[in-house]
Amino acid sequence: MRLALLAIPAVRSAVALELARDIEYHEEIGSTQDRARELAARGAAPTIVVADEQTAGLGTKGRRWDAPRGTSLLGSWLFRPAPGEAGVFVLLAGVAIARALEGLGAHDVLLKWPNDVELGHKKVAGVLAHATTDGEGGSLVLGIGVNVHQRTSDFSAPLRATATSLAITGTMVDRLSLLAVLSAELDRLAVDSDRSPVLAEWRRRATLLGREVEVTREGAPALRGIARDVAEDGALLVGGERIVAGEVRLVG
Ligand code: BTN
């Protein structure tokens, strides 16, 4: 439960100083992402909003992101100015999460376009990005959920086939350490203007590249083809098409 140490003002100040950004800790909140976007709209300085529990956690494509209290790292990082476009920064954040998890003892962390982080071919973390423009470099809010302490019984029956946690895969980590390591990795990528080596690392970790996939997009017929590459802006290249949003699954 070390994350709850952030409720102590002196601890929070020390960690905020170390991470060079404000920290807002909530025992319970609707969604750290909604709160960080509120702060972004008000012009707040770089902040991490972190919570022990969300009552209305947001996933991608309008889905919910649920986690029992105290089991997960649930945080939203407000960057100002925005370090990049949301589409590509979701991929970079995946690399930051993979590096952080491996730095803390996990092995072979893989990435599924666009925002899934996988261990043992199951999802262990996800990323959500919202960007705003304001004529002064704008802001980017990156929401990250990492399954840390869940046991199999904490996942609903249908999720058990596709979701996992660090604990289930044998990596014991405390969430405050993960917050610190991950924040440092995100900052490292945010200040690095040369995206090529990070995208190369993304490609090495990618589960879909070179394989046949089916893409489902709203308002468009399903598309089958080989996932060839990712573009500099984060789009997935499938056959001759650029995919910027959609559901992608392996065929066969
Ligand atoms: C996904 O669907 O893969 C993205 C999940 C992102 C979940 C995180 S948890 C912290 C932050 N607050 C939210 O409401 N969502 C993101």
CSV table of C-alpha atoms and ligand atoms in Angstrom, one decimal:
chain,number,residue,atom,x,y,z
A,1,MET,CA,0.0,0.0,0.0
A,2,ARG,CA,3.0,2.3,-0.4
A,3,LEU,CA,1.1,4.6,-2.8
A,4,ALA,CA,-1.0,5.8,0.1
A,5,LEU,CA,2.1,7.3,1.5
A,6,LEU,CA,1.5,10.1,-1.0
A,7,ALA,CA,-1.4,11.2,1.3
A,8,ILE,CA,1.3,12.5,3.7
A,9,PRO,CA,2.2,16.0,2.5
A,10,ALA,CA,5.9,15.8,3.3
A,11,VAL,CA,6.2,12.5,1.4
A,12,ARG,CA,4.2,13.9,-1.5
A,13,SER,CA,6.4,17.0,-1.6
A,14,ALA,CA,9.6,14.9,-1.6
A,15,VAL,CA,8.4,12.6,-4.4
A,16,ALA,CA,7.1,15.6,-6.4
A,17,LEU,CA,10.5,17.3,-6.1
A,18,GLU,CA,12.2,14.1,-7.2
A,19,LEU,CA,9.9,13.7,-10.2
A,20,ALA,CA,9.9,17.4,-11.0
A,21,ARG,CA,6.1,17.8,-11.2
A,22,ASP,CA,3.2,18.3,-8.8
A,23,ILE,CA,1.5,15.2,-7.5
A,24,GLU,CA,-2.2,15.1,-6.7
A,25,TYR,CA,-3.1,11.9,-4.8
A,26,HIS,CA,-6.6,10.7,-4.3
A,27,GLU,CA,-7.7,7.7,-2.3
A,28,GLU,CA,-10.7,7.6,-4.6
A,29,ILE,CA,-11.7,9.6,-7.7
A,30,GLY,CA,-14.0,9.2,-10.7
A,31,SER,CA,-11.1,9.2,-13.2
A,32,THR,CA,-7.5,10.5,-12.9
A,33,GLN,CA,-7.8,11.3,-16.6
A,34,ASP,CA,-10.8,13.5,-16.3
A,35,ARG,CA,-9.2,15.3,-13.4
A,36,ALA,CA,-5.8,15.8,-15.2
A,37,ARG,CA,-7.7,17.1,-18.3
A,38,GLU,CA,-9.5,19.6,-16.0
A,39,LEU,CA,-6.1,20.7,-14.7
A,40,ALA,CA,-4.8,21.0,-18.3
A,41,ALA,CA,-7.8,23.2,-19.3
A,42,ARG,CA,-7.0,25.5,-16.4
A,43,GLY,CA,-3.4,25.9,-17.5
A,44,ALA,CA,-1.9,23.9,-14.6
A,45,ALA,CA,1.8,23.1,-14.4
A,46,PRO,CA,3.0,19.5,-15.1
A,47,THR,CA,1.3,17.2,-12.6
A,48,ILE,CA,0.6,13.6,-12.0
A,49,VAL,CA,-2.9,12.7,-10.8
A,50,VAL,CA,-2.7,9.4,-9.1
A,51,ALA,CA,-5.4,7.3,-7.3
A,52,ASP,CA,-5.8,4.2,-5.3
A,53,GLU,CA,-9.3,3.6,-6.8
A,54,GLN,CA,-11.3,5.0,-9.7
A,55,THR,CA,-15.1,4.8,-9.7
A,56,ALA,CA,-15.4,5.7,-13.4
A,57,GLY,CA,-12.0,4.8,-14.9
A,58,LEU,CA,-11.8,5.3,-18.6
A,59,GLY,CA,-10.4,2.9,-21.2
A,60,THR,CA,-10.1,3.4,-24.9
A,61,LYS,CA,-13.1,3.4,-27.3
A,62,GLY,CA,-15.5,4.4,-24.5
A,63,ARG,CA,-14.8,1.3,-22.4
A,64,ARG,CA,-14.4,1.3,-18.6
A,65,TRP,CA,-11.1,0.6,-16.9
A,66,ASP,CA,-11.9,-1.2,-13.6
A,67,ALA,CA,-9.5,-2.2,-10.9
A,68,PRO,CA,-10.1,-3.2,-7.3
A,69,ARG,CA,-8.9,-0.6,-4.8
A,70,GLY,CA,-5.1,-0.7,-4.2
A,71,THR,CA,-4.3,-3.2,-6.9
A,72,SER,CA,-3.1,-1.0,-9.7
A,73,LEU,CA,-1.0,2.0,-10.7
A,74,LEU,CA,-3.7,4.4,-11.9
A,75,GLY,CA,-2.2,7.7,-13.0
A,76,SER,CA,-2.5,10.6,-15.5
A,77,TRP,CA,0.6,12.6,-16.4
A,78,LEU,CA,0.0,16.2,-17.5
A,79,PHE,CA,2.7,17.3,-19.9
A,80,ARG,CA,3.1,21.0,-20.7
A,81,PRO,CA,4.1,21.8,-23.4
A,82,ALA,CA,2.9,18.6,-25.2
A,83,PRO,CA,6.0,16.5,-26.0
A,84,GLY,CA,4.4,15.2,-29.2
A,85,GLU,CA,1.2,14.2,-31.0
A,86,ALA,CA,-1.1,11.9,-29.0
A,87,GLY,CA,-1.0,9.2,-31.7
A,88,VAL,CA,2.8,8.7,-31.5
A,89,PHE,CA,3.1,9.4,-27.8
A,90,VAL,CA,0.8,6.5,-27.0
A,91,LEU,CA,3.4,4.3,-28.7
A,92,LEU,CA,6.3,6.0,-26.9
A,93,ALA,CA,4.5,5.6,-23.6
A,94,GLY,CA,4.2,1.9,-24.3
A,95,VAL,CA,8.0,1.7,-24.6
A,96,ALA,CA,8.4,3.7,-21.4
A,97,ILE,CA,6.1,1.3,-19.5
A,98,ALA,CA,8.0,-1.7,-21.0
A,99,ARG,CA,11.3,-0.3,-19.9
A,100,ALA,CA,10.0,0.5,-16.4
A,101,LEU,CA,8.5,-2.9,-15.9
A,102,GLU,CA,11.7,-4.7,-17.1
A,103,GLY,CA,13.8,-2.4,-14.9
A,104,LEU,CA,11.7,-3.6,-12.0
A,105,GLY,CA,12.1,-7.3,-12.9
A,106,ALA,CA,9.6,-8.2,-15.5
A,107,HIS,CA,10.8,-10.0,-18.7
A,108,ASP,CA,9.8,-9.8,-22.3
A,109,VAL,CA,7.3,-7.0,-22.2
A,110,LEU,CA,5.6,-6.8,-25.6
A,111,LEU,CA,3.4,-4.0,-27.2
A,112,LYS,CA,0.2,-4.4,-29.2
A,113,TRP,CA,-0.8,-1.4,-31.3
A,114,PRO,CA,-1.8,1.1,-30.3
A,115,ASN,CA,-1.9,1.1,-26.5
A,116,ASP,CA,-1.7,-2.4,-25.0
A,117,VAL,CA,1.3,-3.5,-22.9
A,118,GLU,CA,1.5,-7.3,-22.6
A,119,LEU,CA,3.2,-9.9,-20.4
A,120,GLY,CA,2.9,-13.5,-21.4
A,121,HIS,CA,0.6,-12.5,-24.3
A,122,LYS,CA,-2.0,-10.9,-21.9
A,123,LYS,CA,-2.6,-7.2,-21.2
A,124,VAL,CA,-0.9,-5.9,-18.1
A,125,ALA,CA,-1.2,-2.1,-18.8
A,126,GLY,CA,-2.9,0.4,-21.1
A,127,VAL,CA,-2.4,4.0,-22.2
A,128,LEU,CA,-4.9,6.7,-23.0
A,129,ALA,CA,-3.8,10.1,-24.5
A,130,HIS,CA,-5.6,13.4,-24.9
A,131,ALA,CA,-3.9,16.4,-26.4
A,132,THR,CA,-5.0,20.1,-26.5
A,133,THR,CA,-3.6,22.9,-28.5
A,134,ASP,CA,-3.4,26.5,-27.1
A,135,GLY,CA,-1.0,28.3,-29.3
A,136,GLU,CA,1.7,27.9,-26.7
A,137,GLY,CA,2.8,24.3,-27.2
A,138,GLY,CA,-0.4,22.8,-25.9
A,139,SER,CA,-0.6,20.0,-23.4
A,140,LEU,CA,-0.8,16.2,-23.4
A,141,VAL,CA,-2.5,14.1,-20.7
A,142,LEU,CA,-1.3,10.5,-20.7
A,143,GLY,CA,-3.4,8.2,-18.6
A,144,ILE,CA,-1.8,4.9,-17.6
A,145,GLY,CA,-3.2,1.9,-15.8
A,146,VAL,CA,-0.9,-0.9,-14.8
A,147,ASN,CA,-2.2,-4.1,-13.2
A,148,VAL,CA,0.2,-4.6,-10.3
A,149,HIS,CA,-1.2,-6.7,-7.4
A,150,GLN,CA,-4.3,-8.4,-8.9
A,151,ARG,CA,-4.8,-12.1,-8.5
A,152,THR,CA,-6.6,-14.1,-11.2
A,153,SER,CA,-9.8,-14.0,-9.1
A,154,ASP,CA,-9.8,-10.1,-9.3
A,155,PHE,CA,-10.5,-10.3,-13.0
A,156,SER,CA,-14.0,-11.0,-14.3
A,157,ALA,CA,-14.3,-14.4,-16.0
A,158,PRO,CA,-14.2,-13.1,-19.6
A,159,LEU,CA,-11.2,-10.9,-18.8
A,160,ARG,CA,-9.1,-13.8,-17.3
A,161,ALA,CA,-8.3,-15.0,-20.9
A,162,THR,CA,-6.8,-11.7,-21.9
A,163,ALA,CA,-5.7,-9.8,-18.8
A,164,THR,CA,-2.9,-10.3,-16.3
A,165,SER,CA,-0.9,-8.5,-13.6
A,166,LEU,CA,2.7,-8.1,-12.5
A,167,ALA,CA,1.9,-10.3,-9.4
A,168,ILE,CA,0.3,-13.1,-11.5
A,169,THR,CA,3.4,-13.2,-13.8
A,170,GLY,CA,5.7,-13.3,-10.8
A,171,THR,CA,7.0,-9.7,-10.5
A,172,MET,CA,6.4,-8.2,-7.1
A,173,VAL,CA,6.6,-4.4,-7.3
A,174,ASP,CA,5.3,-1.6,-5.1
A,175,ARG,CA,3.3,1.0,-6.9
A,176,LEU,CA,5.2,4.0,-5.5
A,177,SER,CA,8.5,2.6,-7.0
A,178,LEU,CA,6.7,1.9,-10.2
A,179,LEU,CA,5.3,5.5,-10.3
A,180,ALA,CA,8.8,6.9,-9.9
A,181,VAL,CA,10.6,4.7,-12.4
A,182,LEU,CA,7.8,5.1,-15.0
A,183,SER,CA,7.7,8.9,-14.6
A,184,ALA,CA,11.5,9.1,-15.2
A,185,GLU,CA,11.1,6.9,-18.3
A,186,LEU,CA,8.3,9.1,-19.6
A,187,ASP,CA,10.3,12.2,-19.0
A,188,ARG,CA,13.3,10.8,-20.8
A,189,LEU,CA,11.2,10.1,-23.9
A,190,ALA,CA,9.5,13.4,-23.7
A,191,VAL,CA,12.7,15.5,-23.9
A,192,ASP,CA,14.2,13.3,-26.6
A,193,SER,CA,13.5,14.9,-30.0
A,194,ASP,CA,14.9,11.9,-32.0
A,195,ARG,CA,12.0,9.4,-32.0
A,196,SER,CA,13.7,6.9,-34.4
A,197,PRO,CA,15.5,4.7,-31.8
A,198,VAL,CA,12.3,4.6,-29.6
A,199,LEU,CA,10.1,3.7,-32.6
A,200,ALA,CA,12.7,1.0,-33.5
A,201,GLU,CA,12.4,-0.4,-30.0
A,202,TRP,CA,8.6,-0.3,-30.3
A,203,ARG,CA,8.9,-2.3,-33.5
A,204,ARG,CA,11.1,-4.9,-31.8
A,205,ARG,CA,8.5,-5.3,-29.0
A,206,ALA,CA,5.5,-5.3,-31.4
A,207,THR,CA,3.3,-8.4,-31.4
A,208,LEU,CA,1.5,-7.6,-34.7
A,209,LEU,CA,4.1,-6.5,-37.1
A,210,GLY,CA,4.7,-8.9,-40.1
A,211,ARG,CA,1.5,-10.8,-39.2
A,212,GLU,CA,-1.9,-11.0,-40.8
A,213,VAL,CA,-4.4,-8.9,-38.9
A,214,GLU,CA,-8.0,-7.9,-39.2
A,215,VAL,CA,-8.9,-4.2,-38.5
A,216,THR,CA,-12.4,-3.2,-37.5
A,217,ARG,CA,-13.1,0.5,-37.8
A,218,GLU,CA,-16.3,2.4,-37.2
A,219,GLY,CA,-18.1,3.2,-40.5
A,220,ALA,CA,-15.7,1.2,-42.6
A,221,PRO,CA,-15.7,-2.5,-43.8
A,222,ALA,CA,-13.3,-4.8,-41.9
A,223,LEU,CA,-9.9,-4.9,-43.5
A,224,ARG,CA,-7.5,-7.9,-43.6
A,225,GLY,CA,-3.8,-7.6,-44.5
A,226,ILE,CA,-0.3,-7.8,-43.2
A,227,ALA,CA,0.6,-5.2,-40.5
A,228,ARG,CA,3.7,-3.9,-42.2
A,229,ASP,CA,4.9,-1.1,-39.9
A,230,VAL,CA,4.1,1.9,-37.9
A,231,ALA,CA,4.5,5.4,-39.3
A,232,GLU,CA,6.3,8.3,-37.6
A,233,ASP,CA,2.9,9.6,-36.5
A,234,GLY,CA,1.9,6.3,-34.9
A,235,ALA,CA,-0.4,5.1,-37.6
A,236,LEU,CA,-0.4,1.3,-38.2
A,237,LEU,CA,0.3,0.4,-41.9
A,238,VAL,CA,-1.8,-2.6,-43.0
A,239,GLY,CA,-1.4,-3.5,-46.6
A,240,GLY,CA,-1.7,-0.2,-48.4
A,241,GLU,CA,-3.8,1.5,-45.7
A,242,ARG,CA,-2.9,3.8,-42.8
A,243,ILE,CA,-4.9,2.9,-39.7
A,244,VAL,CA,-5.1,5.7,-37.1
A,245,ALA,CA,-7.9,4.2,-35.0
A,246,GLY,CA,-9.6,0.9,-34.8
A,247,GLU,CA,-9.6,-2.6,-33.3
A,248,VAL,CA,-6.9,-4.9,-34.5
A,249,ARG,CA,-6.7,-8.6,-34.0
A,250,LEU,CA,-4.4,-11.3,-35.2
A,251,VAL,CA,-5.9,-13.6,-37.8
A,252,GLY,CA,-5.4,-17.3,-37.3
B,1,BTN,C1,-6.8,1.2,-22.4
B,1,BTN,O1,-8.0,1.0,-22.6
B,1,BTN,O2,-6.0,0.3,-22.6
B,1,BTN,C2,-6.4,2.4,-21.7
B,1,BTN,C3,-6.6,2.3,-20.2
B,1,BTN,C4,-6.1,3.6,-19.5
B,1,BTN,C5,-6.5,3.5,-18.0
B,1,BTN,C6,-5.9,4.6,-17.2
B,1,BTN,S1,-6.1,4.3,-15.5
B,1,BTN,C7,-5.5,5.9,-15.2
B,1,BTN,C8,-6.1,6.8,-16.2
B,1,BTN,N1,-7.4,7.2,-15.7
B,1,BTN,C9,-8.4,6.8,-16.5
B,1,BTN,O3,-9.6,7.0,-16.3
B,1,BTN,N2,-7.9,6.0,-17.4
B,1,BTN,C10,-6.5,5.9,-17.4
